[in-house]
């Protein structure tokens, strides 16, 4: 992921709150991903218009953590979802 | 909550 990339949650994919288990699930056609709180925080920042750089800067401020670390972890997370065809990059 | 490496867990079926 480069800072200019804009991650997009495509049509047909959505976040679902599993209130029974107290966690969030990313629902895609015929598959689902259970999210930990950090994964949910990353996906909550994706609105289809903000760049990856803006998202990681926001998360770095929110978690008071090094932006390089967040960019690495969030980039691998998003790429994992792209490889599963659950996320796209505009 | 502190930052930690996010984990993807695919749900097999639940």
mmCIF file with all atom_site columns, C-alpha atoms in Angstrom:
data_model
loop_
_atom_site.group_PDB
_atom_site.id
_atom_site.type_symbol
_atom_site.label_atom_id
_atom_site.label_alt_id
_atom_site.label_comp_id
_atom_site.label_asym_id
_atom_site.label_entity_id
_atom_site.label_seq_id
_atom_site.pdbx_PDB_ins_code
_atom_site.Cartn_x
_atom_site.Cartn_y
_atom_site.Cartn_z
_atom_site.occupancy
_atom_site.B_iso_or_equiv
_atom_site.pdbx_formal_charge
_atom_site.auth_seq_id
_atom_site.auth_comp_id
_atom_site.auth_asym_id
_atom_site.auth_atom_id
_atom_site.pdbx_PDB_model_num
ATOM 1   C CA . UNK A 1 1  ? 0.000   0.000   0.000  1.00 0.00 ? 1  UNK A CA 1
ATOM 2   C CA . UNK A 1 2  ? 1.319   3.436   -0.870 1.00 0.00 ? 2  UNK A CA 1
ATOM 3   C CA . UNK A 1 3  ? 0.158   6.560   0.997  1.00 0.00 ? 3  UNK A CA 1
ATOM 4   C CA . UNK A 1 4  ? -1.720  7.775   -2.082 1.00 0.00 ? 4  UNK A CA 1
ATOM 5   C CA . UNK A 1 5  ? -3.803  4.601   -2.405 1.00 0.00 ? 5  UNK A CA 1
ATOM 6   C CA . UNK A 1 6  ? -7.466  4.947   -1.475 1.00 0.00 ? 6  UNK A CA 1
ATOM 7   C CA . UNK A 1 7  ? -8.873  1.720   -0.006 1.00 0.00 ? 7  UNK A CA 1
ATOM 8   C CA . UNK A 1 8  ? -12.536 1.087   -0.765 1.00 0.00 ? 8  UNK A CA 1
ATOM 9   C CA . UNK A 1 9  ? -15.083 -1.263  0.774  1.00 0.00 ? 9  UNK A CA 1
ATOM 10  C CA . UNK A 1 10 ? -16.892 -2.462  -2.354 1.00 0.00 ? 10 UNK A CA 1
ATOM 11  C CA . UNK A 1 11 ? -20.608 -2.846  -2.834 1.00 0.00 ? 11 UNK A CA 1
ATOM 12  C CA . UNK A 1 12 ? -21.820 -6.048  -1.205 1.00 0.00 ? 12 UNK A CA 1
ATOM 13  C CA . UNK A 1 13 ? -19.296 -5.931  1.640  1.00 0.00 ? 13 UNK A CA 1
ATOM 14  C CA . UNK A 1 14 ? -20.255 -4.478  4.998  1.00 0.00 ? 14 UNK A CA 1
ATOM 15  C CA . UNK A 1 15 ? -19.390 -4.355  8.660  1.00 0.00 ? 15 UNK A CA 1
ATOM 16  C CA . UNK A 1 16 ? -21.750 -6.245  10.940 1.00 0.00 ? 16 UNK A CA 1
ATOM 17  C CA . UNK A 1 17 ? -21.816 -5.982  14.718 1.00 0.00 ? 17 UNK A CA 1
ATOM 18  C CA . UNK A 1 18 ? -22.088 -9.402  16.336 1.00 0.00 ? 18 UNK A CA 1
ATOM 19  C CA . UNK A 1 19 ? -23.725 -8.317  19.570 1.00 0.00 ? 19 UNK A CA 1
ATOM 20  C CA . UNK A 1 20 ? -23.799 -11.851 20.961 1.00 0.00 ? 20 UNK A CA 1
ATOM 21  C CA . UNK A 1 21 ? -20.015 -12.184 20.855 1.00 0.00 ? 21 UNK A CA 1
ATOM 22  C CA . UNK A 1 22 ? -19.311 -8.502  21.302 1.00 0.00 ? 22 UNK A CA 1
ATOM 23  C CA . UNK A 1 23 ? -17.208 -8.274  18.165 1.00 0.00 ? 23 UNK A CA 1
ATOM 24  C CA . UNK A 1 24 ? -17.413 -7.076  14.586 1.00 0.00 ? 24 UNK A CA 1
ATOM 25  C CA . UNK A 1 25 ? -17.573 -9.164  11.453 1.00 0.00 ? 25 UNK A CA 1
ATOM 26  C CA . UNK A 1 26 ? -16.785 -8.131  7.900  1.00 0.00 ? 26 UNK A CA 1
ATOM 27  C CA . UNK A 1 27 ? -19.415 -9.742  5.692  1.00 0.00 ? 27 UNK A CA 1
ATOM 28  C CA . UNK A 1 28 ? -18.693 -10.367 2.031  1.00 0.00 ? 28 UNK A CA 1
ATOM 29  C CA . UNK A 1 29 ? -20.539 -12.571 -0.456 1.00 0.00 ? 29 UNK A CA 1
ATOM 30  C CA . UNK A 1 30 ? -20.185 -16.167 0.768  1.00 0.00 ? 30 UNK A CA 1
ATOM 31  C CA . UNK A 1 31 ? -17.481 -15.375 3.296  1.00 0.00 ? 31 UNK A CA 1
ATOM 32  C CA . UNK A 1 32 ? -16.979 -13.574 6.555  1.00 0.00 ? 32 UNK A CA 1
ATOM 33  C CA . UNK A 1 33 ? -14.016 -12.305 8.543  1.00 0.00 ? 33 UNK A CA 1
ATOM 34  C CA . UNK A 1 34 ? -14.107 -11.871 12.299 1.00 0.00 ? 34 UNK A CA 1
ATOM 35  C CA . UNK A 1 35 ? -12.338 -8.664  13.272 1.00 0.00 ? 35 UNK A CA 1
ATOM 36  C CA . UNK A 1 36 ? -10.345 -7.835  16.356 1.00 0.00 ? 36 UNK A CA 1
ATOM 37  C CA . UNK A 1 37 ? -10.714 -4.279  17.730 1.00 0.00 ? 37 UNK A CA 1
ATOM 38  C CA . UNK A 1 38 ? -7.715  -3.001  15.753 1.00 0.00 ? 38 UNK A CA 1
ATOM 39  C CA . UNK A 1 39 ? -9.017  -4.513  12.522 1.00 0.00 ? 39 UNK A CA 1
ATOM 40  C CA . UNK A 1 40 ? -12.364 -2.868  13.150 1.00 0.00 ? 40 UNK A CA 1
ATOM 41  C CA . UNK A 1 41 ? -10.636 0.461   13.859 1.00 0.00 ? 41 UNK A CA 1
ATOM 42  C CA . UNK A 1 42 ? -8.803  0.280   10.520 1.00 0.00 ? 42 UNK A CA 1
ATOM 43  C CA . UNK A 1 43 ? -11.923 -0.583  8.537  1.00 0.00 ? 43 UNK A CA 1
ATOM 44  C CA . UNK A 1 44 ? -13.919 2.132   10.287 1.00 0.00 ? 44 UNK A CA 1
ATOM 45  C CA . UNK A 1 45 ? -11.500 4.681   8.840  1.00 0.00 ? 45 UNK A CA 1
ATOM 46  C CA . UNK A 1 46 ? -12.092 3.521   5.265  1.00 0.00 ? 46 UNK A CA 1
ATOM 47  C CA . UNK A 1 47 ? -14.725 5.714   3.631  1.00 0.00 ? 47 UNK A CA 1
ATOM 48  C CA . UNK A 1 48 ? -13.731 5.392   -0.017 1.00 0.00 ? 48 UNK A CA 1
ATOM 49  C CA . UNK A 1 49 ? -12.297 8.902   -0.210 1.00 0.00 ? 49 UNK A CA 1
ATOM 50  C CA . UNK A 1 50 ? -9.488  9.063   2.351  1.00 0.00 ? 50 UNK A CA 1
ATOM 51  C CA . UNK A 1 51 ? -6.027  7.965   1.302  1.00 0.00 ? 51 UNK A CA 1
ATOM 52  C CA . UNK A 1 52 ? -4.087  5.250   3.080  1.00 0.00 ? 52 UNK A CA 1
ATOM 53  C CA . UNK A 1 53 ? -1.656  7.933   4.270  1.00 0.00 ? 53 UNK A CA 1
ATOM 54  C CA . UNK A 1 54 ? -4.466  9.961   5.840  1.00 0.00 ? 54 UNK A CA 1
ATOM 55  C CA . UNK A 1 55 ? -5.896  6.845   7.469  1.00 0.00 ? 55 UNK A CA 1
ATOM 56  C CA . UNK A 1 56 ? -2.580  5.801   9.016  1.00 0.00 ? 56 UNK A CA 1
ATOM 57  C CA . UNK A 1 57 ? -1.905  9.354   10.220 1.00 0.00 ? 57 UNK A CA 1
ATOM 58  C CA . UNK A 1 58 ? -5.312  9.398   11.902 1.00 0.00 ? 58 UNK A CA 1
ATOM 59  C CA . UNK A 1 59 ? -4.733  6.023   13.539 1.00 0.00 ? 59 UNK A CA 1
ATOM 60  C CA . UNK A 1 60 ? -1.252  7.080   14.709 1.00 0.00 ? 60 UNK A CA 1
ATOM 61  C CA . UNK A 1 61 ? -2.763  10.099  16.453 1.00 0.00 ? 61 UNK A CA 1
ATOM 62  C CA . UNK A 1 62 ? -5.639  8.071   17.895 1.00 0.00 ? 62 UNK A CA 1
ATOM 63  C CA . UNK A 1 63 ? -3.401  5.321   19.296 1.00 0.00 ? 63 UNK A CA 1
ATOM 64  C CA . UNK A 1 64 ? -0.363  7.482   20.008 1.00 0.00 ? 64 UNK A CA 1
ATOM 65  C CA . UNK A 1 65 ? 1.776   4.970   18.123 1.00 0.00 ? 65 UNK A CA 1
ATOM 66  C CA . UNK A 1 66 ? 4.521   5.354   15.476 1.00 0.00 ? 66 UNK A CA 1
ATOM 67  C CA . UNK A 1 67 ? 2.996   5.977   12.065 1.00 0.00 ? 67 UNK A CA 1
ATOM 68  C CA . UNK A 1 68 ? 5.571   3.683   10.410 1.00 0.00 ? 68 UNK A CA 1
ATOM 69  C CA . UNK A 1 69 ? 4.423   0.766   12.566 1.00 0.00 ? 69 UNK A CA 1
ATOM 70  C CA . UNK A 1 70 ? 0.766   1.476   11.884 1.00 0.00 ? 70 UNK A CA 1
ATOM 71  C CA . UNK A 1 71 ? 1.378   1.841   8.142  1.00 0.00 ? 71 UNK A CA 1
ATOM 72  C CA . UNK A 1 72 ? 3.141   -1.543  8.089  1.00 0.00 ? 72 UNK A CA 1
ATOM 73  C CA . UNK A 1 73 ? 0.497   -3.372  10.138 1.00 0.00 ? 73 UNK A CA 1
ATOM 74  C CA . UNK A 1 74 ? -2.514  -1.703  8.510  1.00 0.00 ? 74 UNK A CA 1
ATOM 75  C CA . UNK A 1 75 ? -0.992  -2.145  5.052  1.00 0.00 ? 75 UNK A CA 1
ATOM 76  C CA . UNK A 1 76 ? -0.547  -5.884  5.572  1.00 0.00 ? 76 UNK A CA 1
ATOM 77  C CA . UNK A 1 77 ? -4.079  -6.115  6.979  1.00 0.00 ? 77 UNK A CA 1
ATOM 78  C CA . UNK A 1 78 ? -5.626  -4.309  3.999  1.00 0.00 ? 78 UNK A CA 1
ATOM 79  C CA . UNK A 1 79 ? -3.538  -6.280  1.501  1.00 0.00 ? 79 UNK A CA 1
ATOM 80  C CA . UNK A 1 80 ? -4.729  -9.497  3.137  1.00 0.00 ? 80 UNK A CA 1
ATOM 81  C CA . UNK A 1 81 ? -8.312  -8.398  2.539  1.00 0.00 ? 81 UNK A CA 1
ATOM 82  C CA . UNK A 1 82 ? -7.497  -7.344  -1.024 1.00 0.00 ? 82 UNK A CA 1
ATOM 83  C CA . UNK A 1 83 ? -6.004  -10.780 -1.694 1.00 0.00 ? 83 UNK A CA 1
ATOM 84  C CA . UNK A 1 84 ? -9.320  -12.261 -0.547 1.00 0.00 ? 84 UNK A CA 1
ATOM 85  C CA . UNK A 1 85 ? -11.122 -9.829  -2.900 1.00 0.00 ? 85 UNK A CA 1
ATOM 86  C CA . UNK A 1 86 ? -12.905 -8.236  0.047  1.00 0.00 ? 86 UNK A CA 1
ATOM 87  C CA . UNK A 1 87 ? -11.325 -4.786  -0.273 1.00 0.00 ? 87 UNK A CA 1
ATOM 88  C CA . UNK A 1 88 ? -10.365 -2.774  -3.334 1.00 0.00 ? 88 UNK A CA 1
ATOM 89  C CA . UNK A 1 89 ? -8.097  0.178   -4.009 1.00 0.00 ? 89 UNK A CA 1
ATOM 90  C CA . UNK A 1 90 ? -9.364  3.118   -6.032 1.00 0.00 ? 90 UNK A CA 1
ATOM 91  C CA . UNK B 2 1  ? -6.537  0.658   23.897 1.00 0.00 ? 1  UNK B CA 1
ATOM 92  C CA . UNK B 2 2  ? -2.982  0.249   22.644 1.00 0.00 ? 2  UNK B CA 1
ATOM 93  C CA . UNK B 2 3  ? -2.082  -0.461  19.050 1.00 0.00 ? 3  UNK B CA 1
ATOM 94  C CA . UNK B 2 4  ? -1.390  -4.087  18.175 1.00 0.00 ? 4  UNK B CA 1
ATOM 95  C CA . UNK B 2 5  ? -1.010  -5.966  14.930 1.00 0.00 ? 5  UNK B CA 1
ATOM 96  C CA . UNK B 2 6  ? -4.522  -6.723  13.612 1.00 0.00 ? 6  UNK B CA 1
ATOM 97  C CA . UNK B 2 7  ? -5.436  -10.345 12.980 1.00 0.00 ? 7  UNK B CA 1
ATOM 98  C CA . UNK B 2 8  ? -7.712  -11.658 10.230 1.00 0.00 ? 8  UNK B CA 1
ATOM 99  C CA . UNK B 2 9  ? -9.792  -14.670 11.184 1.00 0.00 ? 9  UNK B CA 1
ATOM 100 C CA . UNK B 2 10 ? -11.876 -16.102 8.397  1.00 0.00 ? 10 UNK B CA 1
ATOM 101 C CA . UNK B 2 11 ? -15.114 -17.693 9.566  1.00 0.00 ? 11 UNK B CA 1
ATOM 102 C CA . UNK B 2 12 ? -15.411 -21.095 7.958  1.00 0.00 ? 12 UNK B CA 1
ATOM 103 C CA . UNK B 2 13 ? -19.182 -21.267 7.996  1.00 0.00 ? 13 UNK B CA 1
ATOM 104 C CA . UNK B 2 14 ? -21.800 -19.418 12.710 1.00 0.00 ? 14 UNK B CA 1
#
